[in-house]
mmCIF file of C-alpha atoms in Angstrom:
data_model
loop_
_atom_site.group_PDB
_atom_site.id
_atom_site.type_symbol
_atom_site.label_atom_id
_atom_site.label_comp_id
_atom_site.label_asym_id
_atom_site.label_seq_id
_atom_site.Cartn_x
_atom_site.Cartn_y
_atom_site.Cartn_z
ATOM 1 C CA UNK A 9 -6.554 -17.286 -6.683
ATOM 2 C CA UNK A 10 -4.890 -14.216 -7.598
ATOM 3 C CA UNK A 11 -0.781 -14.128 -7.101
ATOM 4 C CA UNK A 12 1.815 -10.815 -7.618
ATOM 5 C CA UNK A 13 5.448 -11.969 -8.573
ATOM 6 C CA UNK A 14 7.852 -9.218 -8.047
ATOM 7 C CA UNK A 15 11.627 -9.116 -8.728
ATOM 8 C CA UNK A 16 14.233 -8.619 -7.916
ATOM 9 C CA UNK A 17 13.496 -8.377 -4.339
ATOM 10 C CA UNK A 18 17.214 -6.707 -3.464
ATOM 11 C CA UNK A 19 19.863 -4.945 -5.260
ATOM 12 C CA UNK A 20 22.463 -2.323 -4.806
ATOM 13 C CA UNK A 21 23.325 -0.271 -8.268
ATOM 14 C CA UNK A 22 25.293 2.647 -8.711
ATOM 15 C CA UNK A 23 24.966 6.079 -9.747
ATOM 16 C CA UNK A 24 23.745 6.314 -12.694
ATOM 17 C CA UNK A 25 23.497 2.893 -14.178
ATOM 18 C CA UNK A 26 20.040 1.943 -15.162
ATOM 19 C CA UNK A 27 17.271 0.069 -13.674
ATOM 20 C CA UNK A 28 14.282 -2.235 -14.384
ATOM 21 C CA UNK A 29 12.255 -3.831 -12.154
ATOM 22 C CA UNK A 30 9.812 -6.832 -12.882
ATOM 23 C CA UNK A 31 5.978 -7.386 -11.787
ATOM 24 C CA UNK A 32 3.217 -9.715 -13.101
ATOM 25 C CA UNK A 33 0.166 -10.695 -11.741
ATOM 26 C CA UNK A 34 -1.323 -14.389 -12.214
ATOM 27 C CA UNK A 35 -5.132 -15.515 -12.113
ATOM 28 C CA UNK A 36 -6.824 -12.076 -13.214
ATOM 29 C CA UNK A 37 -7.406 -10.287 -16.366
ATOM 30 C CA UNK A 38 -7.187 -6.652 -17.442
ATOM 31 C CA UNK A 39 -6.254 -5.423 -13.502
ATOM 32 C CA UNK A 40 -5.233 -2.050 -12.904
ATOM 33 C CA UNK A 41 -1.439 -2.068 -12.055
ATOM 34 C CA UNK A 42 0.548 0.267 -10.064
ATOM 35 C CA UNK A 43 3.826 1.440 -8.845
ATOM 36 C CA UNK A 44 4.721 2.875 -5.137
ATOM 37 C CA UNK A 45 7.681 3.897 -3.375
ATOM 38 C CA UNK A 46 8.337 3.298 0.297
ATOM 39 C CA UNK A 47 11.110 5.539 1.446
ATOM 40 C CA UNK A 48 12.498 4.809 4.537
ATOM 41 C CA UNK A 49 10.218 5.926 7.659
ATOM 42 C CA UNK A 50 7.494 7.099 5.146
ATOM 43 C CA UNK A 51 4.382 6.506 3.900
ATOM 44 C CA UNK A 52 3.425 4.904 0.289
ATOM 45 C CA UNK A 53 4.052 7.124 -2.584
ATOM 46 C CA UNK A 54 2.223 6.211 -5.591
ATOM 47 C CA UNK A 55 4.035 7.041 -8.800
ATOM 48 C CA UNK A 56 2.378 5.217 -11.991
ATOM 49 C CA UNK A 57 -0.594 3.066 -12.264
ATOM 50 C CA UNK A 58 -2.113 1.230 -15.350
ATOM 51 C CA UNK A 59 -5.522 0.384 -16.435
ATOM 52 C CA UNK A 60 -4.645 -1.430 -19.916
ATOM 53 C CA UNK A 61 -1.649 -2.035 -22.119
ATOM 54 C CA UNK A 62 0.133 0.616 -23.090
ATOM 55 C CA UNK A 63 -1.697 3.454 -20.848
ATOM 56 C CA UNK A 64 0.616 4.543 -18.299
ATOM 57 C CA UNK A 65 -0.277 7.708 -15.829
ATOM 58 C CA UNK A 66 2.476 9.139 -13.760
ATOM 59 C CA UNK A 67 1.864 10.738 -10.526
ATOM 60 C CA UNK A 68 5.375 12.466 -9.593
ATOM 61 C CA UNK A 69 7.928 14.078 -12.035
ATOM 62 C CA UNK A 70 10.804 11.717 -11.367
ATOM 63 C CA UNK A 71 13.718 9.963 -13.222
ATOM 64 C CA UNK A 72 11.503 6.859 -13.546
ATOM 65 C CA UNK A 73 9.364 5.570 -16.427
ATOM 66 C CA UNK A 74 6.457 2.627 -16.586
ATOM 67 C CA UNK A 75 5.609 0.384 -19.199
ATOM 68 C CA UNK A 76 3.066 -2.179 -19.508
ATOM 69 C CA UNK A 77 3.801 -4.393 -22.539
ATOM 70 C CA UNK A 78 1.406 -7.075 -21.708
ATOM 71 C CA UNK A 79 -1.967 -7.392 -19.905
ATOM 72 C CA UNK A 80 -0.527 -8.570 -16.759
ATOM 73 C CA UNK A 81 2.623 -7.257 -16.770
ATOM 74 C CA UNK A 82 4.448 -3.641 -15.556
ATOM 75 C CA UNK A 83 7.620 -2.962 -15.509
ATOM 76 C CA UNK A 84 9.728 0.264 -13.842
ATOM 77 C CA UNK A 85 12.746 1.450 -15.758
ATOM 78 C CA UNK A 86 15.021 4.333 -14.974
ATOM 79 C CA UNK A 87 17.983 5.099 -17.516
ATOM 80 C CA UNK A 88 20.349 6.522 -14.759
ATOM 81 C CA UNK A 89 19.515 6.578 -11.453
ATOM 82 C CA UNK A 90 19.914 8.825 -8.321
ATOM 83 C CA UNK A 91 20.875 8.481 -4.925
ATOM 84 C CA UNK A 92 17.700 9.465 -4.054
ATOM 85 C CA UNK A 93 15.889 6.709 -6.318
ATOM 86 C CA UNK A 94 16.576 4.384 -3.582
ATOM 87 C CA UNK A 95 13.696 3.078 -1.641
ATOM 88 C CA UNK A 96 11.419 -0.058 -1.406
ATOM 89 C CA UNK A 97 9.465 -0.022 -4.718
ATOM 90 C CA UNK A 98 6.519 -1.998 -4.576
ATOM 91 C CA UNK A 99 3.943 -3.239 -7.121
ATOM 92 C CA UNK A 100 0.319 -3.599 -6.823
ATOM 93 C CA UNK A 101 -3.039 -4.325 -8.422
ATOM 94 C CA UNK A 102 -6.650 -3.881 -8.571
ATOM 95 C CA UNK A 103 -9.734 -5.704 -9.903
ATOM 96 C CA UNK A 104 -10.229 -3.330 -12.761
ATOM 97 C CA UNK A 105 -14.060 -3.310 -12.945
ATOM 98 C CA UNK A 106 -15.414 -3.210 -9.170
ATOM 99 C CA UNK A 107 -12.583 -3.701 -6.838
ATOM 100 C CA UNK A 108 -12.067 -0.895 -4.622
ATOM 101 C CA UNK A 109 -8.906 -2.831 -2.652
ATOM 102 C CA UNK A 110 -5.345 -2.984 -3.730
ATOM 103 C CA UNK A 111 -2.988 -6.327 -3.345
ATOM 104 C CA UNK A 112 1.030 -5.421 -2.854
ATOM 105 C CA UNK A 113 3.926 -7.386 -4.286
ATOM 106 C CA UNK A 114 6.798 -8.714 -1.858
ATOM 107 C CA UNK A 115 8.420 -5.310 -2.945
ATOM 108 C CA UNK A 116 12.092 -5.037 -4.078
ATOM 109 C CA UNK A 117 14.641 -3.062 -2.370
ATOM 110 C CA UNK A 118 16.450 -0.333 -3.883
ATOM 111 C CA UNK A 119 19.918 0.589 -2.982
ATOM 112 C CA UNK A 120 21.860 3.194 -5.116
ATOM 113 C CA UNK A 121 25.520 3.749 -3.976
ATOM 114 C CA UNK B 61 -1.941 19.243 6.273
ATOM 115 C CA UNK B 62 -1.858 16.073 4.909
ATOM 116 C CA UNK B 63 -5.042 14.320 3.454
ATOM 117 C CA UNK B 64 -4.614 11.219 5.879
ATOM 118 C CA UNK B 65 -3.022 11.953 9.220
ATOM 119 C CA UNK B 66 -1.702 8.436 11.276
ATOM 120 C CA UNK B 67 0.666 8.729 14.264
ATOM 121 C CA UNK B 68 4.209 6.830 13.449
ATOM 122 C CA UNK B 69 4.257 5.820 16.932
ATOM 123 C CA UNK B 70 6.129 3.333 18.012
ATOM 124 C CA UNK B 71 3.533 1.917 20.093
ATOM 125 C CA UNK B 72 4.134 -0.287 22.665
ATOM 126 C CA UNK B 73 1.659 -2.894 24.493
ATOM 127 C CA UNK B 74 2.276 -5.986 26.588
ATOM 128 C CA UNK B 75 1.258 -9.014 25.502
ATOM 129 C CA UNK B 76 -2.508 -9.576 25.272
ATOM 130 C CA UNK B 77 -3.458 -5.877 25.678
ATOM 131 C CA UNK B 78 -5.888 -4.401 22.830
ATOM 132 C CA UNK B 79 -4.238 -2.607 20.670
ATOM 133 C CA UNK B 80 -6.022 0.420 19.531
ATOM 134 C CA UNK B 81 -5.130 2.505 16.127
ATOM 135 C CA UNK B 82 -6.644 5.736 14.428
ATOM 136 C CA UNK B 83 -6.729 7.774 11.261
ATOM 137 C CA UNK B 84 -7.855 10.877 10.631
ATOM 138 C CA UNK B 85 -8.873 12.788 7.015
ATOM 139 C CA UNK B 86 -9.422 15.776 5.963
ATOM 140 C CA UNK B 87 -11.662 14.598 2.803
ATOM 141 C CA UNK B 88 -15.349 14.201 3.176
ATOM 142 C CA UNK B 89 -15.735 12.432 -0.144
ATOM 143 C CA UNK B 90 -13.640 9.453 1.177
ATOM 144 C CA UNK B 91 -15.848 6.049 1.630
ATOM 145 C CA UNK B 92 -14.303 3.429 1.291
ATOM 146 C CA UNK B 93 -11.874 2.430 4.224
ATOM 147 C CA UNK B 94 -8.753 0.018 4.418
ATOM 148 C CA UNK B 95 -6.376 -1.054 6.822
ATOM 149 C CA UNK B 96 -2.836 -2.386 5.961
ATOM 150 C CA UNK B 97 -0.858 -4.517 8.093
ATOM 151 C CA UNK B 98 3.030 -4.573 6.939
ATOM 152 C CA UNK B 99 6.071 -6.336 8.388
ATOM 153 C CA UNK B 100 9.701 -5.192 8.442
ATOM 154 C CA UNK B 101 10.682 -5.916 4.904
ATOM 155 C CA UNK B 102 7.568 -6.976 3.055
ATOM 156 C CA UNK B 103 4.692 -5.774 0.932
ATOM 157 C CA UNK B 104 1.700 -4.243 2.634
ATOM 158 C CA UNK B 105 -1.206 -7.077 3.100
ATOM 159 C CA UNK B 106 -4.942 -6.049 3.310
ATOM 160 C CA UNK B 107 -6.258 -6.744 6.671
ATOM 161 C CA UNK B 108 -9.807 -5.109 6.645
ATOM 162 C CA UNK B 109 -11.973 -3.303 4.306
ATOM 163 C CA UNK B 110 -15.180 -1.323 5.316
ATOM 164 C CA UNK B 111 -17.410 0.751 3.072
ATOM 165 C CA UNK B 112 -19.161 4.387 4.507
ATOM 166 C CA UNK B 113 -19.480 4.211 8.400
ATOM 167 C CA UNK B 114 -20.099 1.539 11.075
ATOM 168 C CA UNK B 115 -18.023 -1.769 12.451
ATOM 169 C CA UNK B 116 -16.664 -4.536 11.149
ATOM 170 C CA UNK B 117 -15.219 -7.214 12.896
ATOM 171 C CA UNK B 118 -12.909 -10.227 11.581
ATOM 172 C CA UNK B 119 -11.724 -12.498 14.233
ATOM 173 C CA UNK B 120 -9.442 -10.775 16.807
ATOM 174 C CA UNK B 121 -9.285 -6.842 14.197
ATOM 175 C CA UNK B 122 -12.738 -4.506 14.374
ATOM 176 C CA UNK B 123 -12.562 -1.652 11.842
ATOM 177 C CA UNK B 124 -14.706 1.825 13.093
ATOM 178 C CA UNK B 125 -15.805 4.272 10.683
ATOM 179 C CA UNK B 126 -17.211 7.263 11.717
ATOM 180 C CA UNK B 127 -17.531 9.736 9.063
ATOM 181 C CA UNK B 128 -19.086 12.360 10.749
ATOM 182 C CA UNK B 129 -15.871 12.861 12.509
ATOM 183 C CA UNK B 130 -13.391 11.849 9.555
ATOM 184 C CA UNK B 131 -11.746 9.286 12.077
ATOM 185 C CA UNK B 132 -11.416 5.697 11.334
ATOM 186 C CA UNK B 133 -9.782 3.118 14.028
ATOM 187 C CA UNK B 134 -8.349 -0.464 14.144
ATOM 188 C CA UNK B 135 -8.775 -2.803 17.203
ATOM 189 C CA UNK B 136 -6.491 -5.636 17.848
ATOM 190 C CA UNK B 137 -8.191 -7.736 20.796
ATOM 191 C CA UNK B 138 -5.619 -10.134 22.629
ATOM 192 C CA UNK B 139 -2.524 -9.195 20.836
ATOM 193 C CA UNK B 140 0.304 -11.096 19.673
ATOM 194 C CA UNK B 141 3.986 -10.526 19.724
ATOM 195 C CA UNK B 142 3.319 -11.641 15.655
ATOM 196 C CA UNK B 143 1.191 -7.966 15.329
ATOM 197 C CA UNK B 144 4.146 -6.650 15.746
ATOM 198 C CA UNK B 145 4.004 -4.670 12.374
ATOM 199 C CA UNK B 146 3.429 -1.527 10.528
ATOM 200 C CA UNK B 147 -0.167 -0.428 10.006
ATOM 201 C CA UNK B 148 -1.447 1.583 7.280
ATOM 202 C CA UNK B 149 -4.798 2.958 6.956
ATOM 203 C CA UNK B 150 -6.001 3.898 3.108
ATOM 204 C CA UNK B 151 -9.044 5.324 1.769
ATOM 205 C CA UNK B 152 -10.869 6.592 -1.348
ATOM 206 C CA UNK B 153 -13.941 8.813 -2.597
ATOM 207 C CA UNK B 154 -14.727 6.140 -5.415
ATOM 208 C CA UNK B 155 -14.293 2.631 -6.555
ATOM 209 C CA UNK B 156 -10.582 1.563 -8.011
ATOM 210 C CA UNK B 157 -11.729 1.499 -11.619
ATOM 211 C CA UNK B 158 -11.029 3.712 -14.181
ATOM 212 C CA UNK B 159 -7.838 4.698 -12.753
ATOM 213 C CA UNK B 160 -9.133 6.331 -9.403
ATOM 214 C CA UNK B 161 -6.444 5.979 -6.432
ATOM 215 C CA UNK B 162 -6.259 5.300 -3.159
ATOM 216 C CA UNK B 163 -4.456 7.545 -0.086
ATOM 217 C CA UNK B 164 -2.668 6.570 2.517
ATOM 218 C CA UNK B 165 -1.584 7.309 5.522
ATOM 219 C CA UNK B 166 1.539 7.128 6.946
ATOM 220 C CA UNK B 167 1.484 4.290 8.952
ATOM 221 C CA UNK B 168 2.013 3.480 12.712
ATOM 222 C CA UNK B 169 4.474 1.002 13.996
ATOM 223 C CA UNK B 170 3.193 -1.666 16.809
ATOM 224 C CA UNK B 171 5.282 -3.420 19.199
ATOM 225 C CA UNK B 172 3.954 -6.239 21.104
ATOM 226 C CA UNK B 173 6.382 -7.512 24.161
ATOM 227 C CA UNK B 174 5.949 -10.827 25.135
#
């Protein structure tokens, strides 16, 4: 079966230090993988997605970059963050070739002070 | 307007009660039909997933679709204080491949008193 590691699940970082979050996915090949944000009392905002190695889309102008340096893995960087980066970021996938459902991560929470 | 409209609630039902949730959207392209279920804290987890219109039904959860009216809905028969959660409802015009995305709505909290 299909697992989504995420990490780290908490932290608290301060203006304008930089950030990278972690995601891979086990027991799948070539999924799509994405990138949401959850601010508090709203809905899911979608900000990158991937659907191979190397080919990242961004949805929002932001102060946040994607990579995808392997097949199953995406990582979110920011060089200096915001206070109004913080949020509950949360990684997903996607069967790439038919699926038309997508799994969530455990999500990490952001916390910029 | 907003693609997917969800009331945030919070809404409240004793224990047992049937819990009823709706979405409506504005797009008529939209087909394929999800439902989210996320607590405090944690990732979203698919609960149901129904293609074009009709019912689906998965132990105590029936999905509705009715397209005609751009209105989906989410029953929860003899609810638990443990649906006591977040629900999301998410939809799309085409399949997830080739990079095409799903939208959501925003979610309605459910509290379920014991």
């Amino acid at each position: 079966s299909q697992t989504i590691h995420q990490w780290p699940a908490t932290l608290v970082q301060p203006v304008g230090s930089p950030l990278s979050l972690e995601c891979t996915v086990e027991g799948t090949s070539n999924p799509n993988l994405y990138w949401y944000r959850q601010a508090a009392g709203r809905g899911l905002q979608l900000l990158f997605y991937s659907v191979g190695i190397g080919q990242i889309s961004s949805e929002v102008p932001q102060n946040l970059s994607a990579s995808r340096p392997q097949d199953r893995q995406f990582i979110l960087s920011s060089k200096k963050l915001l206070l109004s980066d913080s949020g509950f970021y949360l990684c997903a996938w996607s069967i790439q070739s038919a699926g038309n459902t997508i799994y969530f991560g455990e999500g990490s929470w952001l916390t910029v002070v | 307007q907003k693609e997917v409209e969800q009331d945030p609630g919070p809404l409240s039902v004793p224990e047992g009660a049937i819990v009823s949730l709706n979405c409506t959207y504005s797009n008529s392209a939209f087909q394929y039909f999800m439902w989210y279920r996320q607590y405090s804290r944690k990732g979203p987890e698919l609960l149901m997933y129904t293609y074009s219109s009709g019912n689906k039904e998965d132990g105590r959860f029936t999905a509705q679709v009715d397209k005609s009216s751009k209105y989906i809905s989410l029953f929860i028969r003899d609810s638990q204080p443990s649906d006591s959660a977040t629900y999301l409802c998410a939809m799309s015009a085409r399949p997830l491949a080739a990079g095409n995305k799903l939208t959501f709505g925003g979610g309605t909290r459910v509290l379920v008193k014991p």
